[in-house]
mmCIF file of C-alpha atoms in Angstrom:
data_model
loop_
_atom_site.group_PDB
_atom_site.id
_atom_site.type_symbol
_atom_site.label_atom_id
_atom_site.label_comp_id
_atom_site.label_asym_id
_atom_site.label_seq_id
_atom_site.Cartn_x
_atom_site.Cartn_y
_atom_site.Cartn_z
ATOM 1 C CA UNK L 25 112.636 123.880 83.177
ATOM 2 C CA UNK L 26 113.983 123.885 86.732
ATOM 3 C CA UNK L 27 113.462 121.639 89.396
ATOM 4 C CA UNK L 28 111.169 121.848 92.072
ATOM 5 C CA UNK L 29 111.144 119.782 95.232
ATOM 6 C CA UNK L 30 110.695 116.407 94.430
ATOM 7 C CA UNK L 31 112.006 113.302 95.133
ATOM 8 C CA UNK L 32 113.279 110.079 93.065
ATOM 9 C CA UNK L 33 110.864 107.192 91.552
ATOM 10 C CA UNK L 34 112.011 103.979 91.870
ATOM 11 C CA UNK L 35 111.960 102.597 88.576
ATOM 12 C CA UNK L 36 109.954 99.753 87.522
ATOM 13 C CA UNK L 37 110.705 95.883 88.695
ATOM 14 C CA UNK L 38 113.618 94.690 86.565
ATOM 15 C CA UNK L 39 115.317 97.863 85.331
ATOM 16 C CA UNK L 40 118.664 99.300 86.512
ATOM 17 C CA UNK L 41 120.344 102.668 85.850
ATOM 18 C CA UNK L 42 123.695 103.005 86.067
ATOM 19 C CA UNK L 43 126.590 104.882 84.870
ATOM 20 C CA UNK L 44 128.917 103.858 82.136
ATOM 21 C CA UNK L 45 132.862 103.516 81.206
ATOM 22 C CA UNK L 46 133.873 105.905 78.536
ATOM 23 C CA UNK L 47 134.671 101.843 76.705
ATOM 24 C CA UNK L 48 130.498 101.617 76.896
ATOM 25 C CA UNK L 49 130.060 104.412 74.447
ATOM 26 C CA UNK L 50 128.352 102.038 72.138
ATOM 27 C CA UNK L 51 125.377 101.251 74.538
ATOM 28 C CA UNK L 52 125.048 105.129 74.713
ATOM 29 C CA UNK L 53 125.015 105.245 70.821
ATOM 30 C CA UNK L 54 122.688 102.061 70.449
ATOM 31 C CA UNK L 55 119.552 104.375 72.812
ATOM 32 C CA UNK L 56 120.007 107.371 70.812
ATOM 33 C CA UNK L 57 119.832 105.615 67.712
ATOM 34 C CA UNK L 58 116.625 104.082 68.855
ATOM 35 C CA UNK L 59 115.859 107.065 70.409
ATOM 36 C CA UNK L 60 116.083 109.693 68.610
ATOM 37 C CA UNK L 61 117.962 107.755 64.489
ATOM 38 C CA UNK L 62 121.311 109.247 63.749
ATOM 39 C CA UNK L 63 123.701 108.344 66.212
ATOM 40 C CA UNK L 64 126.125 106.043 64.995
ATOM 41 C CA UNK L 65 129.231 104.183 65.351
ATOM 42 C CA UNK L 66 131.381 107.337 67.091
ATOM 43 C CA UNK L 67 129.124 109.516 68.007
ATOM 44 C CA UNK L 68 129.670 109.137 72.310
ATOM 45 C CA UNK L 69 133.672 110.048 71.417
ATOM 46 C CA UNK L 70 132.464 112.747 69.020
ATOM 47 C CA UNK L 71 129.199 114.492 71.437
ATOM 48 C CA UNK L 72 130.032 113.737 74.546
ATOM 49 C CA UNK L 73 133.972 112.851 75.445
ATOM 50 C CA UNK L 74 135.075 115.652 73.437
ATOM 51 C CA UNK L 75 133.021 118.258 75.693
ATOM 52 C CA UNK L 76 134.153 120.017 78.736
ATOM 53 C CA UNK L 77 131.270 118.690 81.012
ATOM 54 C CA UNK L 78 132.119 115.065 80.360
ATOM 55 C CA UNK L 79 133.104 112.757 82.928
ATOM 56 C CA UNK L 80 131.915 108.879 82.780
ATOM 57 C CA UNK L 81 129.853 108.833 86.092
ATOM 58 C CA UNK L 82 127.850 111.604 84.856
ATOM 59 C CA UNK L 83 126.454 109.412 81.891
ATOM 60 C CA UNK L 84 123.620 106.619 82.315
ATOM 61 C CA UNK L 85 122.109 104.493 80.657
ATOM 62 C CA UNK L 86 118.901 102.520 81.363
ATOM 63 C CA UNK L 87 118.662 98.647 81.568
ATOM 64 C CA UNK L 88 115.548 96.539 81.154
ATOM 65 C CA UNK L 89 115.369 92.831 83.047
ATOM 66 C CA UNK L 90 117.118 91.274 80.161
ATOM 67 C CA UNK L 91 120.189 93.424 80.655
ATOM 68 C CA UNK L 92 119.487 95.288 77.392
ATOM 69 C CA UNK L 93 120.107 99.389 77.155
ATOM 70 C CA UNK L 94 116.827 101.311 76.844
ATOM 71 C CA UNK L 95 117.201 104.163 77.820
ATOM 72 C CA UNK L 96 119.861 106.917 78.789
ATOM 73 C CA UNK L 97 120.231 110.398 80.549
ATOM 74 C CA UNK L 98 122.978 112.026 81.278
ATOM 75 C CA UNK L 99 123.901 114.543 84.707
ATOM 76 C CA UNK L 100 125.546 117.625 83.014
ATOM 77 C CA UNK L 101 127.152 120.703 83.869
ATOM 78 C CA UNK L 102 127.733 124.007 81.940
ATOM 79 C CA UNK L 103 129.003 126.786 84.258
ATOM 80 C CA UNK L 104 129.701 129.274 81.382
ATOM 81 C CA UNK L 105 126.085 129.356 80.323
ATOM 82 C CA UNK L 106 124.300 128.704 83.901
ATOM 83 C CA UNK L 107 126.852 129.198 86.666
ATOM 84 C CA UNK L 108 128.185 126.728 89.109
ATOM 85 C CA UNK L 109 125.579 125.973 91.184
ATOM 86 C CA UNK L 110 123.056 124.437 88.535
ATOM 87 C CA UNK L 111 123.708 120.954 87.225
ATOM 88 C CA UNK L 112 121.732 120.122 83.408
ATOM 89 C CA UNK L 113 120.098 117.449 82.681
ATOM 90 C CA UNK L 114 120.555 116.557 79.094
ATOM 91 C CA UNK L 115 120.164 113.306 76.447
ATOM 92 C CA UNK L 116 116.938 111.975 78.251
ATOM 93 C CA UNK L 117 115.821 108.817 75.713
ATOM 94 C CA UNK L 118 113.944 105.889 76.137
ATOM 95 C CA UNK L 119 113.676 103.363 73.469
ATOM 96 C CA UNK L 120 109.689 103.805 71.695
ATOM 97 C CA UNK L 121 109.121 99.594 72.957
ATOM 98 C CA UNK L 122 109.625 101.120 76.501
ATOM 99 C CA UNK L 123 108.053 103.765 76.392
ATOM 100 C CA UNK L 124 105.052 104.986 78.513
ATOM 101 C CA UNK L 125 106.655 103.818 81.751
ATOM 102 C CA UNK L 126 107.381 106.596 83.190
ATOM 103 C CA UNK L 127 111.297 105.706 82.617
ATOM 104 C CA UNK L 128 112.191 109.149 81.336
ATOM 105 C CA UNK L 129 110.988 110.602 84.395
ATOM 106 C CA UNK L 130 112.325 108.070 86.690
ATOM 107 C CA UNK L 131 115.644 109.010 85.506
ATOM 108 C CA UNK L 132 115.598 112.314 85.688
ATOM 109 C CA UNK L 133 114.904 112.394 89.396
ATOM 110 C CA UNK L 134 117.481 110.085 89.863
ATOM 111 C CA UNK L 135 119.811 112.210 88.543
ATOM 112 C CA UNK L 136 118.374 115.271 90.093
ATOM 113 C CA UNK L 137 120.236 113.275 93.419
ATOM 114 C CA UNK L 138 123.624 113.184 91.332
ATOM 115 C CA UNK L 139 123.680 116.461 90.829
ATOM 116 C CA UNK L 140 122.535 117.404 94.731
ATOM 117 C CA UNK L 141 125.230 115.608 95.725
ATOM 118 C CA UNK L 142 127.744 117.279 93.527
ATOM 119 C CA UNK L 143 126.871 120.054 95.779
ATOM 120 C CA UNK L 144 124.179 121.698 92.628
ATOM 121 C CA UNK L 145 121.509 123.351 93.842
ATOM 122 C CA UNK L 146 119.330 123.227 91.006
ATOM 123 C CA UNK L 147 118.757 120.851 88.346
ATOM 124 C CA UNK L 148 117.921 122.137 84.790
ATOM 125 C CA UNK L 149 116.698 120.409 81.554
ATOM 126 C CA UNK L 150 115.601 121.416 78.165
ATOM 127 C CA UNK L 151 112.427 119.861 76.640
ATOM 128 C CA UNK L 152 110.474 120.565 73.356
ATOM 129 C CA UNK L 153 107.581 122.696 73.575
ATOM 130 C CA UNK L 154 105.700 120.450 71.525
ATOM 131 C CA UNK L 155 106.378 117.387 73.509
ATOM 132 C CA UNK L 156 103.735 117.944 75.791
ATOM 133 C CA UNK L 157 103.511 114.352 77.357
ATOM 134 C CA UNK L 158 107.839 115.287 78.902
ATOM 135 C CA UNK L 159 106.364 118.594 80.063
ATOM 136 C CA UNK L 160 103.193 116.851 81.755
ATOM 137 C CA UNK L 161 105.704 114.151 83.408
ATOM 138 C CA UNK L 162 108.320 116.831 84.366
ATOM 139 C CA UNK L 163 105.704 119.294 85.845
ATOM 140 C CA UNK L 164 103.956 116.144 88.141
ATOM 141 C CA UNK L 165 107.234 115.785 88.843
ATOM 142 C CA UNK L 166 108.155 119.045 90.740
ATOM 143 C CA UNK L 167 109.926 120.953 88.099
ATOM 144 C CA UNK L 168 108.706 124.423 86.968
ATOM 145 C CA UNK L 169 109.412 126.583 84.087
ATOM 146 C CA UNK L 170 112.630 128.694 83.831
ATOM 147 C CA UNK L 171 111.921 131.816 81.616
ATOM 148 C CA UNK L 172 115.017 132.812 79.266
ATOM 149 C CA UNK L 173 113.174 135.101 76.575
ATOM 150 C CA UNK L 174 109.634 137.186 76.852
ATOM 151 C CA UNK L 175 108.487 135.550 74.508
ATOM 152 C CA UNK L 176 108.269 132.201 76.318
ATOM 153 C CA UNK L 177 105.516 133.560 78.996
ATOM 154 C CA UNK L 178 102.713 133.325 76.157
ATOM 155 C CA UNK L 179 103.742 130.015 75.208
ATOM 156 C CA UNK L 180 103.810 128.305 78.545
ATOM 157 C CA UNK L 181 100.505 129.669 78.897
ATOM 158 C CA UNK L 182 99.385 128.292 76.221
ATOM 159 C CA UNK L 183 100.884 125.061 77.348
ATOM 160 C CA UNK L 184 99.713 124.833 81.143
ATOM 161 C CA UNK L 185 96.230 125.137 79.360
ATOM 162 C CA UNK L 186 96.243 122.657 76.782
ATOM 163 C CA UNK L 187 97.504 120.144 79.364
ATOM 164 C CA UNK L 188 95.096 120.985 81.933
ATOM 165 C CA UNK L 189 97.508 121.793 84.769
ATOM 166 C CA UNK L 190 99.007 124.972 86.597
ATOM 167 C CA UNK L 191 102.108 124.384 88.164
ATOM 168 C CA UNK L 192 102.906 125.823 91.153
ATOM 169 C CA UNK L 193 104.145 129.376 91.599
ATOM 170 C CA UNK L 194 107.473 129.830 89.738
ATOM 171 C CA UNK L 195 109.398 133.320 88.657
ATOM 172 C CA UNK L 196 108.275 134.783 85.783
ATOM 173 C CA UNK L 197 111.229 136.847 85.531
ATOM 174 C CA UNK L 198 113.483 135.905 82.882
ATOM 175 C CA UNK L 199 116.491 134.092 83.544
ATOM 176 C CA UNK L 200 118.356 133.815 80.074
ATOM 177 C CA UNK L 201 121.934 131.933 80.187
ATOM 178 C CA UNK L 202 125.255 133.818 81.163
ATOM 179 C CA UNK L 203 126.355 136.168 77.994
ATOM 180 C CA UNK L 204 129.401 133.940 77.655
ATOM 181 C CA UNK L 205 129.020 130.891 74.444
ATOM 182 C CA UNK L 206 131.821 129.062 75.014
ATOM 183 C CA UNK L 207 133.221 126.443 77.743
ATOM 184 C CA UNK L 208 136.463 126.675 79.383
ATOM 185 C CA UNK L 209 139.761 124.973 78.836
ATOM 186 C CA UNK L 210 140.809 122.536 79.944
ATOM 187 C CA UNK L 211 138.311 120.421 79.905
ATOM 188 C CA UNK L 212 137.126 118.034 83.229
ATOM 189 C CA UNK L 213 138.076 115.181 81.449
ATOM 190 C CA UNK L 214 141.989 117.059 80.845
ATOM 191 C CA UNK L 215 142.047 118.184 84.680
ATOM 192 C CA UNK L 216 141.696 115.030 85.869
ATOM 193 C CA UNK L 217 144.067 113.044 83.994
ATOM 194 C CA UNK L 218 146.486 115.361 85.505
ATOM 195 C CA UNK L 219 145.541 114.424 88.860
ATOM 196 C CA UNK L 220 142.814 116.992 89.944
ATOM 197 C CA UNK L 221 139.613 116.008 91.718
ATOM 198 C CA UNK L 222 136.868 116.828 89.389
ATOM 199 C CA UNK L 223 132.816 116.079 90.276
#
């Protein structure tokens, strides 16, 4: 999906969404665990420091009033597959005791504004076709479906129906990623540690 023009939602009374120190990996691990099950002790050095897109401001995680991590999402960026003007929103969890907040959605458009102002133009994100309660939220949210196989206009068909909801007018041309599988070297991370200014 690809967003649409839409602004940020504040995020409920009590929460705050911030970035983390590559140090806070754990917090990042502790969501996805809760998340999603299988992310444990090593996984944020393992998934996400050794990648080219990481950088520490581009990961967040989600804090309720008690100062507990809930949720996470994370503003990345893969050039080789999309080009460089489209920032990717990946990792979006929310713990299942906080769910049905709207807190998924909440970050994303937050970080839809992290990306614009890494000078993105457009903000992409992956979701499962059969989670049809994301693709509600992300379509009443102003992003629209990106096409990358033929076999994909069928399916969103059948998925604007079941919901109950049209989105606007997107391109039904297909837009599949750049014929090129794997990310550069060095990575971001490598660039700046030798002094380079990296967003």
């Amino acid at each position: 999906m690809t967003q649409g023009e839409q602004t940020a939602k504040a995020l409920p009374a009590g929460y705050t969404f911030r970035s983390i120190a590559r140090e806070e990996g754990y917090l990042w691990e502790k969501v996805m665990d809760a998340a999603f099950g299988d992310y444990q002790a090593g996984a944020f050095e393992h998934v996400m420091v050794d990648n080219y897109s990481y950088l520490p401001e581009r990961v967040h995680v989600l804090f309720d009033e008690a100062g507990t991590p809930c949720g996470t999402a994370t503003a990345w960026s893969q050039p080789w597959r999309w080009g460089e003007n489209e920032g990717f929103i990946i990792f979006v969890g929310v713990i299942p005791t906080h769910r049905g907040k709207g807190l998924g959605t909440s970050m994303v458009l937050q970080l839809c504004d992290v990306i614009a102002l890494r000078g993105q133009q457009t903000a992409l994100l992956d979701v499962d076709s059969s989670n049809l309660p994301a693709i509600k939220s992300y379509l009443n949210a102003g992003f629209r479906p990106r096409l990358t196989a033929a076999n994909e206009k069928q399916k969103w068909s059948e998925i604007v129906q079941h919901l109950h909801v049209e989105p606007a007018a997107y391109n039904t041309g297909l837009r599949p990623p750049m014929d090129n599988p794997h990310p550069p070297r060095p990575y971001l991370l490598d660039l700046r540690a030798q002094g380079h200014t990296v967003q």
